[in-house]
Short mmCIF file of C-alpha atoms and ligand atoms in Angstrom, two decimals:
data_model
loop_
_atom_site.label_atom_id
_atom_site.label_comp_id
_atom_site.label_asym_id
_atom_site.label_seq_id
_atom_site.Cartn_x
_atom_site.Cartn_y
_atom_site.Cartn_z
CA UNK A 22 0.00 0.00 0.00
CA UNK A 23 1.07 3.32 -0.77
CA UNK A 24 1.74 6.43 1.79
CA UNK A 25 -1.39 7.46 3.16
CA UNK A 26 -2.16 10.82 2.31
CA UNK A 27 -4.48 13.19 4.97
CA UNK A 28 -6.92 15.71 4.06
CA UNK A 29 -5.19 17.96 6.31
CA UNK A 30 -1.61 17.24 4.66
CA UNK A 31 -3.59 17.93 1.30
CA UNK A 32 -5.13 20.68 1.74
CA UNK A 33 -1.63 22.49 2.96
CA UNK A 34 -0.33 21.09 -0.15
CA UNK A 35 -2.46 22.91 -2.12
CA UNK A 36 -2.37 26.27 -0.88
CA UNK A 37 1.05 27.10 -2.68
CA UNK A 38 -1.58 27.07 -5.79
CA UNK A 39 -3.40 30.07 -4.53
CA UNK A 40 -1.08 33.25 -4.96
CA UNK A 41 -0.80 35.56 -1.51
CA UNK A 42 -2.57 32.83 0.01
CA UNK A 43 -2.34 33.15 3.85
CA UNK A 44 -3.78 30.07 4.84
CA UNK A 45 -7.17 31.41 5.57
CA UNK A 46 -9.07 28.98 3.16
CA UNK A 47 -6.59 26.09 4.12
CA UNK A 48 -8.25 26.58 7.88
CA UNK A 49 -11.58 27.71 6.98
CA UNK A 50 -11.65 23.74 4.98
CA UNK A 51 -9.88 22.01 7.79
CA UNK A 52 -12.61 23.31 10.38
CA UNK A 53 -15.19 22.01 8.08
CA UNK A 54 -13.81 18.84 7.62
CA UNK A 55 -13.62 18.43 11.89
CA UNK A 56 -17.41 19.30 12.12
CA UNK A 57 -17.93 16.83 9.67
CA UNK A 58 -15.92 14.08 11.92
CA UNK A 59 -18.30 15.03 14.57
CA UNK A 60 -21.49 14.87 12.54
CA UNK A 61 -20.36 11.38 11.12
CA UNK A 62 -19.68 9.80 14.79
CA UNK A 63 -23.27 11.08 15.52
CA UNK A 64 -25.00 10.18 12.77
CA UNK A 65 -23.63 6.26 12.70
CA UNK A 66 -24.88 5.82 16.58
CA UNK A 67 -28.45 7.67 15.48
CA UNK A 68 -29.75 4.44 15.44
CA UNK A 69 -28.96 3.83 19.34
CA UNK A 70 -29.21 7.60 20.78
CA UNK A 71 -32.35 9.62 21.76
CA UNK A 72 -30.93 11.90 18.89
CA UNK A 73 -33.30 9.70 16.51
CA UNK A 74 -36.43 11.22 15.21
CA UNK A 75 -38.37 14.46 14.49
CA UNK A 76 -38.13 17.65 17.37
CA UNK A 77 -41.48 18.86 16.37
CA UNK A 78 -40.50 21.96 15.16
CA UNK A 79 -41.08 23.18 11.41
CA UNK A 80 -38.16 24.96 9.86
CA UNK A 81 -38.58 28.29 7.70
CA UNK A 82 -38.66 25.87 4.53
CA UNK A 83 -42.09 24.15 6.60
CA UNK A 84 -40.11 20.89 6.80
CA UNK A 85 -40.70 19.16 10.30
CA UNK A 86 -37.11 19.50 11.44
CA UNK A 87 -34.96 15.99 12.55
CA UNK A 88 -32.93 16.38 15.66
CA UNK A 89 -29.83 15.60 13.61
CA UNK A 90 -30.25 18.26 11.52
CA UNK A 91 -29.92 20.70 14.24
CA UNK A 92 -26.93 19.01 15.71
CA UNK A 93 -25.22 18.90 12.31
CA UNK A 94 -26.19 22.69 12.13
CA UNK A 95 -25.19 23.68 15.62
CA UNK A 96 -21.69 21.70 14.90
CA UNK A 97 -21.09 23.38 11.77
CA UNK A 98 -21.80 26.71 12.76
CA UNK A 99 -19.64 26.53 15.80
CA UNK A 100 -16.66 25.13 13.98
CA UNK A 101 -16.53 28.03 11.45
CA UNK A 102 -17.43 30.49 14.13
CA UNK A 103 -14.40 29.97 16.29
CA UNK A 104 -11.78 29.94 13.60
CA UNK A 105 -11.85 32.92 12.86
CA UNK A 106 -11.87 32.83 8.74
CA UNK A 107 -15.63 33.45 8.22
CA UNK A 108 -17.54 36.50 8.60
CA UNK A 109 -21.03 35.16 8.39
CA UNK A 110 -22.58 31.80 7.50
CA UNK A 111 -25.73 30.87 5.76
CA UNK A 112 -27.68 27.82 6.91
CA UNK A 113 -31.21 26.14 5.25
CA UNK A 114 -31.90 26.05 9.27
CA UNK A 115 -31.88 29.51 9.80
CA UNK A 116 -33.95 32.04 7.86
CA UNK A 117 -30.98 35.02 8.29
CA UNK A 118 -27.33 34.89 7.77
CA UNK A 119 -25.86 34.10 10.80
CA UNK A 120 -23.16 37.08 11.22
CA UNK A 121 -19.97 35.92 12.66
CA UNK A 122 -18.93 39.00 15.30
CA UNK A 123 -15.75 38.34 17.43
CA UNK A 124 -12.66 40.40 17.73
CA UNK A 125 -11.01 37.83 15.53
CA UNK A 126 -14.08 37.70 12.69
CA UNK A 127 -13.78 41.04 11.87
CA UNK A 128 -11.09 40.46 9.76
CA UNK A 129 -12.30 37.50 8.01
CA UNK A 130 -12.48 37.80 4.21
CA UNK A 131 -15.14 34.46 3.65
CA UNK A 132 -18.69 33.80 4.12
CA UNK A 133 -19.68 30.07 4.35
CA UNK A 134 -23.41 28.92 3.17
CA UNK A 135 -24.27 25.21 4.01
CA UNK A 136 -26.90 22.84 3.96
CA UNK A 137 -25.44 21.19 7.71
CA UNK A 138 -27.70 17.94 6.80
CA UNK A 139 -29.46 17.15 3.57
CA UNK A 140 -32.03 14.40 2.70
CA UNK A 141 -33.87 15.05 6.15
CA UNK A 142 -36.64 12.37 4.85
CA UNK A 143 -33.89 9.53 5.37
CA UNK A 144 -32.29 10.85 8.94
CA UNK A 145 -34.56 8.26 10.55
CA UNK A 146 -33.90 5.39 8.14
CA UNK A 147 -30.72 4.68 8.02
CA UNK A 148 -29.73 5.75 4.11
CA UNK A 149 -27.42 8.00 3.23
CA UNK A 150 -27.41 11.89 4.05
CA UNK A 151 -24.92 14.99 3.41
CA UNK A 152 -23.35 18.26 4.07
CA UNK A 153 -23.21 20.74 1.44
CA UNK A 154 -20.83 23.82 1.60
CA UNK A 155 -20.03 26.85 -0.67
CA UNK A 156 -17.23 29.73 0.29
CA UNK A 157 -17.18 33.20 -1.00
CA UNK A 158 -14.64 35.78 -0.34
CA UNK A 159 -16.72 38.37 1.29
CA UNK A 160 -18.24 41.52 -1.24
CA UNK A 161 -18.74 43.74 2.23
CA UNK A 162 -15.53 45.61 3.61
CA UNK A 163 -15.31 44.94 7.00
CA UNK A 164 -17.01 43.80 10.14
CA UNK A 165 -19.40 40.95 10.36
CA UNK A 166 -20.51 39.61 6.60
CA UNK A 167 -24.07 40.45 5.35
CA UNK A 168 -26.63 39.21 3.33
CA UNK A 169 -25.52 40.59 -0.35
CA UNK A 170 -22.17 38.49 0.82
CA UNK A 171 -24.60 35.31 -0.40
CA UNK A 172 -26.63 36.99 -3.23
CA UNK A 173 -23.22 36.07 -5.55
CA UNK A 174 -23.37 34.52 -8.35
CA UNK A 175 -22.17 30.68 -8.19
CA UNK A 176 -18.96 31.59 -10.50
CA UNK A 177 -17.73 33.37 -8.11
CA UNK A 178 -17.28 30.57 -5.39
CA UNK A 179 -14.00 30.25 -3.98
CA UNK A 180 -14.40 26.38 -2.55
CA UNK A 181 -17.56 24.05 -3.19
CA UNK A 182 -17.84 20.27 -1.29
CA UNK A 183 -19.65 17.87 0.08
CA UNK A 184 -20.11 15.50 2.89
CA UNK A 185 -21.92 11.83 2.65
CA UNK A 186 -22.55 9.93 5.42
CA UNK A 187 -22.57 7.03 3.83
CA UNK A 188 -21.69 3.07 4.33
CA UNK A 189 -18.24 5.04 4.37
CA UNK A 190 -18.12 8.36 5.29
CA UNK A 191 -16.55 10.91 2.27
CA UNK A 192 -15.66 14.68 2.26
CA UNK A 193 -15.28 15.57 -1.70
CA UNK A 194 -14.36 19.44 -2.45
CA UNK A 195 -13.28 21.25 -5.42
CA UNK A 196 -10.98 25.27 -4.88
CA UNK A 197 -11.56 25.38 -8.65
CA UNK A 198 -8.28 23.35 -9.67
CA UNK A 199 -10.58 19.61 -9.93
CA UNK A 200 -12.07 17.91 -7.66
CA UNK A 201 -11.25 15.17 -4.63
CA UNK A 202 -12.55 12.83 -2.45
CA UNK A 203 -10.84 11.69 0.83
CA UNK A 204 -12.97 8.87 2.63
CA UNK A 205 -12.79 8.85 6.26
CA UNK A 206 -10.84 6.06 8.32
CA UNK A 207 -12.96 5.54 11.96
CA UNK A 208 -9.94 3.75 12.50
CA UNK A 209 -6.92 6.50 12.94
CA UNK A 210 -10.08 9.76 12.51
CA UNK A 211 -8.41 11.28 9.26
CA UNK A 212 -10.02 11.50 6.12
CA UNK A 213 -7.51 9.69 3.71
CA UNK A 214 -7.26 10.91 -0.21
CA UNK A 215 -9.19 7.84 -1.88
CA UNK A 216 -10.61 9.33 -5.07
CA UNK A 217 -7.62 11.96 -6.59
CA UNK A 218 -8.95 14.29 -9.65
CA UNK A 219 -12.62 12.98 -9.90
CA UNK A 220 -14.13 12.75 -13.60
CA UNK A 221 -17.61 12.15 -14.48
CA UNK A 222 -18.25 10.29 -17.51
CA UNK A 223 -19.62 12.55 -20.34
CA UNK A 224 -21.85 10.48 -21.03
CA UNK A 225 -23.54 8.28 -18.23
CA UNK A 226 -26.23 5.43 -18.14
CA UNK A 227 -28.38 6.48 -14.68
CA UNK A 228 -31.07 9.27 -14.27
CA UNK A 229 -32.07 10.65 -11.21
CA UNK A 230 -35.51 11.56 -10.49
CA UNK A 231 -38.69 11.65 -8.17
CA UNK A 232 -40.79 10.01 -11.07
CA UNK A 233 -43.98 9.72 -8.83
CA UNK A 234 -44.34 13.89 -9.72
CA UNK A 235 -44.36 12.51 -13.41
CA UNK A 236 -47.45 13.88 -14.32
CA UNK A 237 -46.61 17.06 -12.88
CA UNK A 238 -43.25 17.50 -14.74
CA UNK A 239 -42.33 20.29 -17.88
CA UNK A 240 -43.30 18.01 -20.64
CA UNK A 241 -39.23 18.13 -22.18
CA UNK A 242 -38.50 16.19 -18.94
CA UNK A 243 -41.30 13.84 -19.45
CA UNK A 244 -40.11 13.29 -22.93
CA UNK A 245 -36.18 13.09 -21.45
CA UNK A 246 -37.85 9.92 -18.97
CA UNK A 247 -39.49 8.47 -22.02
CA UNK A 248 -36.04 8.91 -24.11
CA UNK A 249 -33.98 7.15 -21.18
CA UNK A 250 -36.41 4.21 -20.98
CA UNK A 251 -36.26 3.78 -24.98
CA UNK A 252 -33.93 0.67 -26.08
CA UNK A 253 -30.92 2.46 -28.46
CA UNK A 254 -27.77 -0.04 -28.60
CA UNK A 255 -25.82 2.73 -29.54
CA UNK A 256 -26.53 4.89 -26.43
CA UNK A 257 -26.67 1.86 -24.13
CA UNK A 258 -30.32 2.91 -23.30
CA UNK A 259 -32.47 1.88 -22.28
CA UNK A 260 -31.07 3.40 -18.68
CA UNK A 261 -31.27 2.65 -15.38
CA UNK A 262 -33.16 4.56 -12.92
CA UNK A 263 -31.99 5.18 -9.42
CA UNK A 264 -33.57 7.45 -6.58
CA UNK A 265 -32.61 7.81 -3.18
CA UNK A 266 -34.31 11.12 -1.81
CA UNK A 267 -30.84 12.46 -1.18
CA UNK A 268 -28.96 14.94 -3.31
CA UNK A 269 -25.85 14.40 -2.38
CA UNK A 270 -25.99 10.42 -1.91
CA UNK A 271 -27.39 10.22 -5.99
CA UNK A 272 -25.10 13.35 -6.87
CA UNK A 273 -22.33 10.83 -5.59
CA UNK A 274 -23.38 8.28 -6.91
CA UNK A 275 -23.65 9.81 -10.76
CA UNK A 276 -20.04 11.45 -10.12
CA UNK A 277 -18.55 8.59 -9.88
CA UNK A 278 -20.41 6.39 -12.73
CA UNK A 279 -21.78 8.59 -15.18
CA UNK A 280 -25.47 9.69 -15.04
CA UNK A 281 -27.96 12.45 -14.34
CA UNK A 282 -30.00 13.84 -11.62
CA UNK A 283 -33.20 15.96 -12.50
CA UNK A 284 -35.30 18.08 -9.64
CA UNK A 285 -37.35 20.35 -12.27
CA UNK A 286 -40.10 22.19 -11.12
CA UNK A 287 -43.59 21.15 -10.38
CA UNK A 288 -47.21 21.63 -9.00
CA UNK A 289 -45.65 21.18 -5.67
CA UNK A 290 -42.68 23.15 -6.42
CA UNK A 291 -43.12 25.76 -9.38
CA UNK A 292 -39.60 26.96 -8.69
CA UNK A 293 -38.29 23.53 -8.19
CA UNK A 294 -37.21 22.34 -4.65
CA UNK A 295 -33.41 22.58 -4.16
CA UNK A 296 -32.45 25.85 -3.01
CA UNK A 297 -29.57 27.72 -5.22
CA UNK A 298 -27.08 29.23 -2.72
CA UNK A 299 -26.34 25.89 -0.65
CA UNK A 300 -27.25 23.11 -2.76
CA UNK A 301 -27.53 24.20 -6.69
CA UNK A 302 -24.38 26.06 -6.68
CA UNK A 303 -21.91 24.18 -4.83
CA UNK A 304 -22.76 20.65 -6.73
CA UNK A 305 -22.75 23.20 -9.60
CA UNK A 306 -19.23 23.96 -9.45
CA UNK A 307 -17.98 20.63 -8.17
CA UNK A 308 -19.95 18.74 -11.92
CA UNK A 309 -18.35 21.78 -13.65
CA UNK A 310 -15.02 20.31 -12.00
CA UNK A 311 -15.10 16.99 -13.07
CA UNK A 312 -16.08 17.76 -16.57
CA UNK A 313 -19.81 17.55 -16.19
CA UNK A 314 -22.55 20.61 -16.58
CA UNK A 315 -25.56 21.83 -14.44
CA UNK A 316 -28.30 23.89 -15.71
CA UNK A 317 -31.77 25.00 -14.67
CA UNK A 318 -33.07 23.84 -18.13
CA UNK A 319 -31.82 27.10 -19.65
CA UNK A 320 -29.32 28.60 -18.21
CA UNK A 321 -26.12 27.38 -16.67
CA UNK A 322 -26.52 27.30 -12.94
CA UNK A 323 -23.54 29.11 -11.72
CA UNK A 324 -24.55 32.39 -13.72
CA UNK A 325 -28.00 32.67 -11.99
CA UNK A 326 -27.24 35.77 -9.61
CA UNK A 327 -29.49 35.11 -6.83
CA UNK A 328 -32.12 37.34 -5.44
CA UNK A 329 -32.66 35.84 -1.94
CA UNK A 330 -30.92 33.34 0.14
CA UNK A 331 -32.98 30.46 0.50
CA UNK A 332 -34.30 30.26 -3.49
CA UNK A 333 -35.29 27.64 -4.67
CA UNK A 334 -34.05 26.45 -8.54
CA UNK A 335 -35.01 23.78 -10.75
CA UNK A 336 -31.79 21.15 -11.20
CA UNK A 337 -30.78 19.36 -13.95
CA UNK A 338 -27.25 18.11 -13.41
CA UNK A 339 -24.51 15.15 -13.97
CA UNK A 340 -22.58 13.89 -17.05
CA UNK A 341 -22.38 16.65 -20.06
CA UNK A 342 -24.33 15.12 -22.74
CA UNK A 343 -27.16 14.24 -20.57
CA UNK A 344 -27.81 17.39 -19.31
CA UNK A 345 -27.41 19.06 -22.92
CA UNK A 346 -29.91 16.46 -24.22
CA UNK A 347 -32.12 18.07 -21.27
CA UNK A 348 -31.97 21.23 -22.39
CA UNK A 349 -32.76 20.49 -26.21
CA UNK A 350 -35.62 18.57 -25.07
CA UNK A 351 -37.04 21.89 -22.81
CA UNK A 352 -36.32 23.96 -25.39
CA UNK A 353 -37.84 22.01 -28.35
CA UNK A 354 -41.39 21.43 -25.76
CA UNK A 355 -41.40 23.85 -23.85
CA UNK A 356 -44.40 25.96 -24.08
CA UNK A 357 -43.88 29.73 -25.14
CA UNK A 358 -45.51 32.18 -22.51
CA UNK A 359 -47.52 33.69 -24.69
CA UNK A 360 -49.27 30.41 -25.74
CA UNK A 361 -49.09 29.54 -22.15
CA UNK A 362 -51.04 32.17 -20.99
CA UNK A 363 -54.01 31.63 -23.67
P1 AHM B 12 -34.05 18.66 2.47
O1 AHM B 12 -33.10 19.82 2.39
O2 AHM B 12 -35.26 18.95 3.28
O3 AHM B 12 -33.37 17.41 2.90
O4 AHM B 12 -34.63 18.47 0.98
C1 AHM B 12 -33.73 18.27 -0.07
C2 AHM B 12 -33.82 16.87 -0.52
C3 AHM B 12 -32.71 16.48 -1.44
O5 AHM B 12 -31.65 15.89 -0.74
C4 AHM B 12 -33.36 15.50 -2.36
O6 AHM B 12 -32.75 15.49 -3.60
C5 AHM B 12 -34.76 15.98 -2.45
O7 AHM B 12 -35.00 16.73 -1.27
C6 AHM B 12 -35.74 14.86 -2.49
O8 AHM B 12 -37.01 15.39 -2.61
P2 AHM B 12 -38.28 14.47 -2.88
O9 AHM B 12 -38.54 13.74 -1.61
O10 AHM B 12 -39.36 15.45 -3.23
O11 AHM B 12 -37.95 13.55 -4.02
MG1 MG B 13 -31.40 20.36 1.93
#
């Protein structure tokens, strides 16, 4: 076996790739990836703790709230808190930005928006669930961060990752130079490099989607479910469909084999369901990474400016040629506004 390498020895490696960096970043990832330690050891004993199962309350998206989630959320925002890098954080648990303000915060130049734990529906069944995180270099001049500090445009994310917490346990990031995965040994507590420069395959043979909204669904994504299901020898379809109610677990999952996962809008969601600044955009620039593309049917996801923090975006993301075949399909059925409106 070959020398072990940490996430902690990586990410110090990389900073000599960042001109006039001071380090900043290099901590602000390191404190994310302990909070994630923390969250993992809690999450594989849910099954035995009184941590298990809903609190009762609703959260501002009106989802009944798990009790992991706001463990995951009060570890998160405590880690990046004390270190002193970030200037405000963002959080799907809490309807304002969180402002960091501590002698040492005032200085910080990042703000860090997260999703602490995502796929809430499968907290109490033991299947996989994640942290998402995006970093910005503040837009604000000084003191503690503010809201425009979020309302940036996905290109302009410094650092993008996530965390499953899966049948192994996996922080994968991207600074904008590729993208890595380090999978975490319980044995020695270090996430260890496992997956170096991640690709996904341009074109993939999986598609991701809540089909029991079918009817409900644009009809160029109902025509993009009836095109995967087709038999084509050429394309390998027809393809295989797999669904497990977490974005970052099928996310994952397509990364590493080739494939796509759709959350368009419908009745339930006319604006779709994932929310841009902590989910969209940070799987966004991680697929833009590793070669593949994310779009909201028309428009490339990292150029949608957004207008509020918690908005939600319709997702169509994975391997290139998937997602482009998407898009043709929209814009070939989609129905023009005018007509619409008739
Ligand atoms: P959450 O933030 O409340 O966990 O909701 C987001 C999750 C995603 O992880 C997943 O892709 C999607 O919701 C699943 O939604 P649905 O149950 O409608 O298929
Ligand atoms: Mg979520």
């Amino acid at each position: 076996m070959g020398q072990v390498k940490t996430l902690g020895e990586f990410i110090v490696e990389k900073q000599a790739d960042f001109q006039y960096s001071k380090g900043e970043l290099t901590r602000l990832l390191s404190d994310i990836g302990i909070a994630a330690k923390i969250v993992h050891r809690e999450v594989n004993k849910a099954g035995l703790a009184d941590i298990l199962g809903e609190t009762g309350d609703v959260n501002i998206q009106g989802e009944n709230v798990k009790k992991l989630d706001i463990y995951a959320n009060k570890q998160f925002i405590a880690a990046l808190s004390v270190g002193g890098e970030c200037c405000a954080i963002a959080s799907e648990e809490n309807e304002e930005v969180i402002t960091v303000d501590n002698s040492v915060s005032t200085s910080a130049k990042y703000v860090v928006a997260l999703d602490p734990l995502d796929g809430s529906s499968n907290i109490d069944v033991n299947v996989s669930i994640g942290t998402i995180f995006s970093i910005y270099r503040r837009t604000s001049l000084s003191g503690p961060g503010t809201l425009e500090d979020f309302l940036q445009p996905g290109t302009e994310q410094v650092a993008a990752g996530y965390v499953i917490y899966g049948s192994s346990t996996m922080m994968v990031y991207t600074t904008g130079k590729g993208v890595n995965g380090f999978t975490l040994d319980p044995s020695i507590g270090e996430f260890c490099l496992s997956h170096p420069n991640m690709q996904i395959p341009k074109q993939g043979k999986i598609y991701s989607i809540n089909e029991g909204n079918y009817v409900h669904f644009p009809d160029g994504v109902k025509k993009f479910i009836k095109y995967c299901q087709e038999e084509d020898a050429a394309t390998g379809r027809p393809f295989s469909s797999r669904y497990i109610g977490s974005a970052v677990a099928d996310f994952h999952r397509n990364l590493i084999k080739g494939g796509v996962f759709l959350y368009p809008t419908t009745s339930a969601s006319p604006k779709g369901k994932l929310r841009l600044v902590y989910e969209c955009n940070p799987l966004a620039f991680i697929i833009e990474q590793a070669g593949g593309k994310a779009s909201n049917g028309s428009k490339r996801i990292m150029e949608v400016t957004p207008t509020s923090l918690h908005q939600r975006m319709p997702l169509f993301i994975g391997s290139r040629d998937m997602v482009e075949k998407i898009e043709e399909l929209l814009a070939k059925h989609s129905i023009p506004a005018a007509k619409a409106a008739k």
